[in-house]
PDB file of C-alpha atoms in Angstrom:
ATOM      1  CA  UNK A 355     139.561  47.438 118.643  1.00 37.00           C
ATOM      2  CA  UNK A 356     139.886  43.956 117.139  1.00 42.00           C
ATOM      3  CA  UNK A 357     138.788  40.823 118.972  1.00 49.00           C
ATOM      4  CA  UNK A 358     142.424  39.696 119.193  1.00 47.00           C
ATOM      5  CA  UNK A 359     143.454  42.992 120.785  1.00 41.00           C
ATOM      6  CA  UNK A 360     140.617  42.861 123.317  1.00 56.00           C
ATOM      7  CA  UNK A 361     141.154  39.237 124.237  1.00 69.00           C
ATOM      8  CA  UNK A 362     142.612  38.511 127.674  1.00 87.00           C
ATOM      9  CA  UNK A 363     146.105  37.013 127.342  1.00 93.00           C
ATOM     10  CA  UNK A 364     145.127  34.233 129.753  1.00 95.00           C
ATOM     11  CA  UNK A 365     142.147  33.395 127.538  1.00 95.00           C
ATOM     12  CA  UNK A 366     144.489  33.263 124.566  1.00 95.00           C
ATOM     13  CA  UNK A 367     146.787  30.918 126.485  1.00 96.00           C
ATOM     14  CA  UNK A 368     143.943  28.537 127.380  1.00 96.00           C
ATOM     15  CA  UNK A 369     142.747  28.444 123.785  1.00 95.00           C
ATOM     16  CA  UNK A 370     145.948  26.598 122.903  1.00 95.00           C
ATOM     17  CA  UNK A 371     144.553  23.561 124.735  1.00 96.00           C
ATOM     18  CA  UNK A 372     141.603  21.299 124.011  1.00 96.00           C
ATOM     19  CA  UNK A 373     139.647  18.479 125.580  1.00 95.00           C
ATOM     20  CA  UNK A 374     140.541  17.367 129.092  1.00 96.00           C
ATOM     21  CA  UNK A 375     143.559  19.670 129.345  1.00 96.00           C
ATOM     22  CA  UNK A 376     141.431  22.701 128.528  1.00 96.00           C
ATOM     23  CA  UNK A 377     138.665  21.670 130.915  1.00 96.00           C
ATOM     24  CA  UNK A 378     141.125  21.069 133.774  1.00 97.00           C
ATOM     25  CA  UNK A 379     142.853  24.401 133.173  1.00 97.00           C
ATOM     26  CA  UNK A 380     139.508  26.212 133.185  1.00 97.00           C
ATOM     27  CA  UNK A 381     138.580  24.489 136.445  1.00 97.00           C
ATOM     28  CA  UNK A 382     141.937  25.382 138.008  1.00 97.00           C
ATOM     29  CA  UNK A 383     141.654  28.958 136.826  1.00 97.00           C
ATOM     30  CA  UNK A 384     138.195  29.388 138.340  1.00 96.00           C
ATOM     31  CA  UNK A 385     139.322  27.766 141.576  1.00 96.00           C
ATOM     32  CA  UNK A 386     142.309  30.065 141.927  1.00 96.00           C
ATOM     33  CA  UNK A 387     140.384  33.207 141.043  1.00 95.00           C
ATOM     34  CA  UNK A 388     137.956  32.382 143.822  1.00 95.00           C
ATOM     35  CA  UNK A 389     140.754  31.507 146.252  1.00 95.00           C
ATOM     36  CA  UNK A 390     142.661  34.757 145.605  1.00 94.00           C
ATOM     37  CA  UNK A 391     139.970  37.455 145.791  1.00 91.00           C
ATOM     38  CA  UNK A 392     140.936  40.801 144.343  1.00 91.00           C
ATOM     39  CA  UNK A 393     143.793  39.357 142.303  1.00 93.00           C
ATOM     40  CA  UNK A 394     144.452  40.428 138.740  1.00 94.00           C
ATOM     41  CA  UNK A 395     145.253  37.969 135.977  1.00 95.00           C
ATOM     42  CA  UNK A 396     148.306  38.392 133.843  1.00 95.00           C
ATOM     43  CA  UNK A 397     150.945  36.400 132.028  1.00 96.00           C
ATOM     44  CA  UNK A 398     154.382  36.014 133.594  1.00 95.00           C
ATOM     45  CA  UNK A 399     157.176  33.678 132.537  1.00 94.00           C
ATOM     46  CA  UNK A 400     154.872  32.677 129.684  1.00 95.00           C
ATOM     47  CA  UNK A 401     152.129  31.208 131.904  1.00 97.00           C
ATOM     48  CA  UNK A 402     148.929  32.484 133.579  1.00 97.00           C
ATOM     49  CA  UNK A 403     149.608  34.324 136.829  1.00 97.00           C
ATOM     50  CA  UNK A 404     147.554  35.882 139.620  1.00 96.00           C
ATOM     51  CA  UNK A 405     148.906  39.129 141.069  1.00 96.00           C
ATOM     52  CA  UNK A 406     147.969  40.792 144.351  1.00 94.00           C
ATOM     53  CA  UNK A 407     149.411  44.094 145.560  1.00 92.00           C
ATOM     54  CA  UNK A 408     151.768  44.007 142.579  1.00 91.00           C
ATOM     55  CA  UNK A 409     153.211  40.634 143.604  1.00 93.00           C
ATOM     56  CA  UNK A 410     152.939  37.274 141.822  1.00 95.00           C
ATOM     57  CA  UNK A 411     150.877  35.074 144.156  1.00 96.00           C
ATOM     58  CA  UNK A 412     151.062  31.925 142.032  1.00 96.00           C
ATOM     59  CA  UNK A 413     151.192  30.641 138.465  1.00 97.00           C
ATOM     60  CA  UNK A 414     149.529  27.745 136.652  1.00 97.00           C
ATOM     61  CA  UNK A 415     150.163  26.077 133.320  1.00 97.00           C
ATOM     62  CA  UNK A 416     148.997  23.313 131.007  1.00 97.00           C
ATOM     63  CA  UNK A 417     150.939  20.369 129.571  1.00 96.00           C
ATOM     64  CA  UNK A 418     150.216  17.231 127.576  1.00 94.00           C
ATOM     65  CA  UNK A 419     149.640  14.992 130.603  1.00 96.00           C
ATOM     66  CA  UNK A 420     149.204  17.323 133.548  1.00 97.00           C
ATOM     67  CA  UNK A 421     148.517  20.852 134.767  1.00 97.00           C
ATOM     68  CA  UNK A 422     151.103  22.593 136.896  1.00 97.00           C
ATOM     69  CA  UNK A 423     150.670  24.853 139.899  1.00 97.00           C
ATOM     70  CA  UNK A 424     153.515  27.127 140.965  1.00 97.00           C
ATOM     71  CA  UNK A 425     152.927  28.758 144.374  1.00 95.00           C
ATOM     72  CA  UNK A 426     156.625  29.297 145.253  1.00 91.00           C
ATOM     73  CA  UNK A 427     158.257  27.099 147.914  1.00 90.00           C
ATOM     74  CA  UNK A 428     156.682  29.107 150.740  1.00 88.00           C
ATOM     75  CA  UNK A 429     153.196  28.302 149.439  1.00 90.00           C
ATOM     76  CA  UNK A 430     153.844  24.581 149.754  1.00 90.00           C
ATOM     77  CA  UNK A 431     155.245  24.573 153.275  1.00 87.00           C
ATOM     78  CA  UNK A 432     153.498  22.083 155.526  1.00 88.00           C
ATOM     79  CA  UNK A 433     151.742  20.132 152.761  1.00 92.00           C
ATOM     80  CA  UNK A 434     154.383  17.434 152.208  1.00 90.00           C
ATOM     81  CA  UNK A 435     152.125  14.518 153.139  1.00 92.00           C
ATOM     82  CA  UNK A 436     149.285  15.651 150.889  1.00 93.00           C
ATOM     83  CA  UNK A 437     151.623  16.441 148.005  1.00 94.00           C
ATOM     84  CA  UNK A 438     153.429  13.113 148.260  1.00 93.00           C
ATOM     85  CA  UNK A 439     151.053  11.398 145.807  1.00 94.00           C
ATOM     86  CA  UNK A 440     151.955  13.922 143.096  1.00 96.00           C
ATOM     87  CA  UNK A 441     155.132  14.830 141.290  1.00 94.00           C
ATOM     88  CA  UNK A 442     156.319  17.960 143.020  1.00 92.00           C
ATOM     89  CA  UNK A 443     159.449  19.920 143.612  1.00 88.00           C
ATOM     90  CA  UNK A 444     160.636  23.228 144.965  1.00 87.00           C
ATOM     91  CA  UNK A 445     157.706  25.566 144.387  1.00 91.00           C
ATOM     92  CA  UNK A 446     155.768  23.416 141.900  1.00 95.00           C
ATOM     93  CA  UNK A 447     153.355  20.495 141.760  1.00 96.00           C
ATOM     94  CA  UNK A 448     151.898  18.489 138.849  1.00 97.00           C
ATOM     95  CA  UNK A 449     148.254  17.377 138.838  1.00 97.00           C
ATOM     96  CA  UNK A 450     147.788  14.553 136.286  1.00 97.00           C
ATOM     97  CA  UNK A 451     145.045  14.820 133.698  1.00 96.00           C
ATOM     98  CA  UNK A 452     142.400  12.178 134.222  1.00 93.00           C
ATOM     99  CA  UNK A 453     142.334  12.729 137.995  1.00 94.00           C
ATOM    100  CA  UNK A 454     140.133  15.133 139.917  1.00 95.00           C
ATOM    101  CA  UNK A 455     141.857  18.252 141.089  1.00 96.00           C
ATOM    102  CA  UNK A 456     142.464  18.270 144.858  1.00 96.00           C
ATOM    103  CA  UNK A 457     140.238  21.296 145.342  1.00 96.00           C
ATOM    104  CA  UNK A 458     140.669  21.689 149.084  1.00 96.00           C
ATOM    105  CA  UNK A 459     144.451  21.337 148.865  1.00 96.00           C
ATOM    106  CA  UNK A 460     144.680  23.943 146.095  1.00 96.00           C
ATOM    107  CA  UNK A 461     142.526  26.337 148.128  1.00 95.00           C
ATOM    108  CA  UNK A 462     144.719  25.968 151.199  1.00 95.00           C
ATOM    109  CA  UNK A 463     147.923  26.424 149.188  1.00 95.00           C
ATOM    110  CA  UNK A 464     146.464  29.582 147.650  1.00 95.00           C
ATOM    111  CA  UNK A 465     145.334  30.824 151.065  1.00 94.00           C
ATOM    112  CA  UNK A 466     148.838  30.388 152.437  1.00 93.00           C
ATOM    113  CA  UNK A 467     150.305  32.434 149.599  1.00 93.00           C
ATOM    114  CA  UNK A 468     147.621  35.125 149.989  1.00 94.00           C
ATOM    115  CA  UNK A 469     148.391  35.433 153.705  1.00 93.00           C
ATOM    116  CA  UNK A 470     152.094  35.743 152.927  1.00 92.00           C
ATOM    117  CA  UNK A 471     151.565  38.420 150.271  1.00 92.00           C
ATOM    118  CA  UNK A 472     149.109  40.355 152.475  1.00 92.00           C
ATOM    119  CA  UNK A 473     151.607  40.346 155.348  1.00 89.00           C
ATOM    120  CA  UNK A 474     154.350  41.626 153.066  1.00 88.00           C
ATOM    121  CA  UNK A 475     152.063  44.386 151.764  1.00 88.00           C
ATOM    122  CA  UNK A 476     151.124  45.402 155.323  1.00 86.00           C
ATOM    123  CA  UNK A 477     154.799  45.573 156.276  1.00 82.00           C
ATOM    124  CA  UNK A 478     155.502  47.844 153.300  1.00 82.00           C
ATOM    125  CA  UNK A 479     152.670  50.173 154.335  1.00 80.00           C
ATOM    126  CA  UNK A 480     153.819  50.351 157.966  1.00 74.00           C
ATOM    127  CA  UNK A 481     155.697  53.616 158.574  1.00 72.00           C
ATOM    128  CA  UNK A 482     159.303  53.269 159.554  1.00 62.00           C
ATOM    129  CA  UNK A 483     159.832  53.675 163.258  1.00 63.00           C
ATOM    130  CA  UNK A 484     161.496  56.967 164.043  1.00 63.00           C
ATOM    131  CA  UNK A 485     164.884  56.594 165.697  1.00 70.00           C
ATOM    132  CA  UNK A 486     165.689  58.571 168.817  1.00 73.00           C
ATOM    133  CA  UNK A 487     168.338  61.219 168.380  1.00 85.00           C
ATOM    134  CA  UNK A 488     171.507  60.110 170.131  1.00 89.00           C
ATOM    135  CA  UNK A 489     173.067  62.686 172.447  1.00 90.00           C
ATOM    136  CA  UNK A 490     176.741  62.952 173.349  1.00 92.00           C
ATOM    137  CA  UNK A 491     177.704  63.541 176.973  1.00 93.00           C
ATOM    138  CA  UNK A 492     178.917  67.105 177.600  1.00 91.00           C
ATOM    139  CA  UNK A 493     182.090  67.430 179.635  1.00 93.00           C
ATOM    140  CA  UNK A 494     180.262  69.304 182.399  1.00 93.00           C
ATOM    141  CA  UNK A 495     177.919  66.326 182.877  1.00 94.00           C
ATOM    142  CA  UNK A 496     180.835  63.891 182.931  1.00 94.00           C
ATOM    143  CA  UNK A 497     182.649  65.958 185.553  1.00 94.00           C
ATOM    144  CA  UNK A 498     179.516  66.196 187.721  1.00 94.00           C
ATOM    145  CA  UNK A 499     178.938  62.433 187.594  1.00 95.00           C
ATOM    146  CA  UNK A 500     182.544  61.667 188.465  1.00 94.00           C
ATOM    147  CA  UNK A 501     182.735  64.322 191.184  1.00 94.00           C
ATOM    148  CA  UNK A 502     179.616  63.004 192.945  1.00 94.00           C
ATOM    149  CA  UNK A 503     180.534  59.348 192.380  1.00 95.00           C
ATOM    150  CA  UNK A 504     177.436  58.683 190.309  1.00 95.00           C
ATOM    151  CA  UNK A 505     178.946  57.480 187.034  1.00 94.00           C
ATOM    152  CA  UNK A 506     178.251  53.848 187.937  1.00 94.00           C
ATOM    153  CA  UNK A 507     174.636  54.674 188.820  1.00 93.00           C
ATOM    154  CA  UNK A 508     174.302  56.535 185.516  1.00 94.00           C
ATOM    155  CA  UNK A 509     175.705  53.639 183.469  1.00 94.00           C
ATOM    156  CA  UNK A 510     173.353  51.232 185.270  1.00 93.00           C
ATOM    157  CA  UNK A 511     170.333  53.088 183.912  1.00 94.00           C
ATOM    158  CA  UNK A 512     168.712  51.831 180.651  1.00 92.00           C
ATOM    159  CA  UNK A 513     170.188  53.375 177.490  1.00 92.00           C
ATOM    160  CA  UNK A 514     166.995  55.316 176.727  1.00 91.00           C
ATOM    161  CA  UNK A 515     167.124  56.982 180.167  1.00 93.00           C
ATOM    162  CA  UNK A 516     170.765  57.979 179.784  1.00 94.00           C
ATOM    163  CA  UNK A 517     170.069  59.406 176.348  1.00 93.00           C
ATOM    164  CA  UNK A 518     166.936  61.238 177.519  1.00 92.00           C
ATOM    165  CA  UNK A 519     168.764  62.812 180.417  1.00 94.00           C
ATOM    166  CA  UNK A 520     171.508  64.135 178.139  1.00 94.00           C
ATOM    167  CA  UNK A 521     169.061  65.482 175.563  1.00 92.00           C
ATOM    168  CA  UNK A 522     166.923  67.088 178.268  1.00 93.00           C
ATOM    169  CA  UNK A 523     169.903  68.848 179.837  1.00 94.00           C
ATOM    170  CA  UNK A 524     171.397  69.956 176.520  1.00 92.00           C
ATOM    171  CA  UNK A 525     168.005  71.200 175.289  1.00 91.00           C
ATOM    172  CA  UNK A 526     167.720  73.875 177.973  1.00 89.00           C
ATOM    173  CA  UNK A 527     168.143  77.377 176.551  1.00 90.00           C
ATOM    174  CA  UNK A 528     169.245  79.052 179.789  1.00 92.00           C
ATOM    175  CA  UNK A 529     172.332  78.157 181.804  1.00 93.00           C
ATOM    176  CA  UNK A 530     170.406  78.125 185.069  1.00 93.00           C
ATOM    177  CA  UNK A 531     167.860  75.730 183.538  1.00 93.00           C
ATOM    178  CA  UNK A 532     170.646  73.382 182.404  1.00 92.00           C
ATOM    179  CA  UNK A 533     172.167  73.493 185.874  1.00 94.00           C
ATOM    180  CA  UNK A 534     168.794  72.726 187.490  1.00 94.00           C
ATOM    181  CA  UNK A 535     168.176  69.797 185.158  1.00 94.00           C
ATOM    182  CA  UNK A 536     171.658  68.446 185.787  1.00 95.00           C
ATOM    183  CA  UNK A 537     171.022  68.662 189.530  1.00 95.00           C
ATOM    184  CA  UNK A 538     167.759  66.793 189.165  1.00 95.00           C
ATOM    185  CA  UNK A 539     169.454  64.017 187.206  1.00 95.00           C
ATOM    186  CA  UNK A 540     172.156  63.694 189.861  1.00 96.00           C
ATOM    187  CA  UNK A 541     169.593  63.564 192.671  1.00 95.00           C
ATOM    188  CA  UNK A 542     167.512  60.962 190.838  1.00 93.00           C
ATOM    189  CA  UNK A 543     170.585  58.824 190.196  1.00 95.00           C
ATOM    190  CA  UNK A 544     171.573  59.097 193.845  1.00 94.00           C
ATOM    191  CA  UNK A 545     168.082  58.165 195.038  1.00 93.00           C
ATOM    192  CA  UNK A 546     167.739  55.400 192.478  1.00 91.00           C
ATOM    193  CA  UNK A 547     163.953  55.386 192.474  1.00 90.00           C
ATOM    194  CA  UNK A 548     162.916  58.072 189.997  1.00 91.00           C
ATOM    195  CA  UNK A 549     163.473  59.095 186.410  1.00 91.00           C
ATOM    196  CA  UNK A 550     162.627  62.527 185.020  1.00 87.00           C
ATOM    197  CA  UNK A 551     160.347  63.172 187.995  1.00 85.00           C
ATOM    198  CA  UNK A 552     158.525  59.832 187.629  1.00 87.00           C
ATOM    199  CA  UNK A 553     158.716  56.811 189.938  1.00 87.00           C
ATOM    200  CA  UNK A 554     161.097  54.170 188.573  1.00 84.00           C
ATOM    201  CA  UNK A 555     162.469  50.933 189.870  1.00 80.00           C
ATOM    202  CA  UNK A 556     165.282  48.954 188.340  1.00 76.00           C
ATOM    203  CA  UNK A 557     164.447  45.384 187.389  1.00 65.00           C
ATOM    204  CA  UNK A 558     167.290  44.333 189.676  1.00 59.00           C
ATOM    205  CA  UNK A 559     165.906  46.083 192.768  1.00 50.00           C
ATOM    206  CA  UNK A 560     163.735  44.397 195.321  1.00 45.00           C
ATOM    207  CA  UNK A 561     160.360  45.751 196.448  1.00 38.00           C
TER     208      UNK A 561
END
């Protein structure tokens, strides 16, 4: 493999610069690599980029009179006062050559972006919450509620309780089991203080 083929594309980018611009870019690169542990270096949009979890964390670039940092607008939130002495815009800031890099500011901007990317990665890994199966009300249940005057008490229960009651009744394999479960639901609605055999008190009830 030739030296050109083995050379890191970011190294090749930095070799286009000399003197103070090169030194400042090297300093910024080292600072960012330390501030974004575990990141991989690549080129994106024609400039050096640090990636984490497959996401661009931030970019940096060199120019004739400054170096640029591009942490996206979210990475600059809350730093308006400290950025005010620099030329900056939506998602970018220019650090003039001839001035010391604001090391602490750059670290905190990078940390903000890392936290954002880590949170997004964690959200992608989190399994989707399973949805409860929704159960329709059988006609026999509707008739029983209306006959015993308990429809209002049923509708006053939380949606999960109403749905659980219907699924529990419909899930019985034997007719006598369904009838027994329906009777229990009716008795619990009439009493108003239990749910599926467990003590329960509506938020609207007193002690």
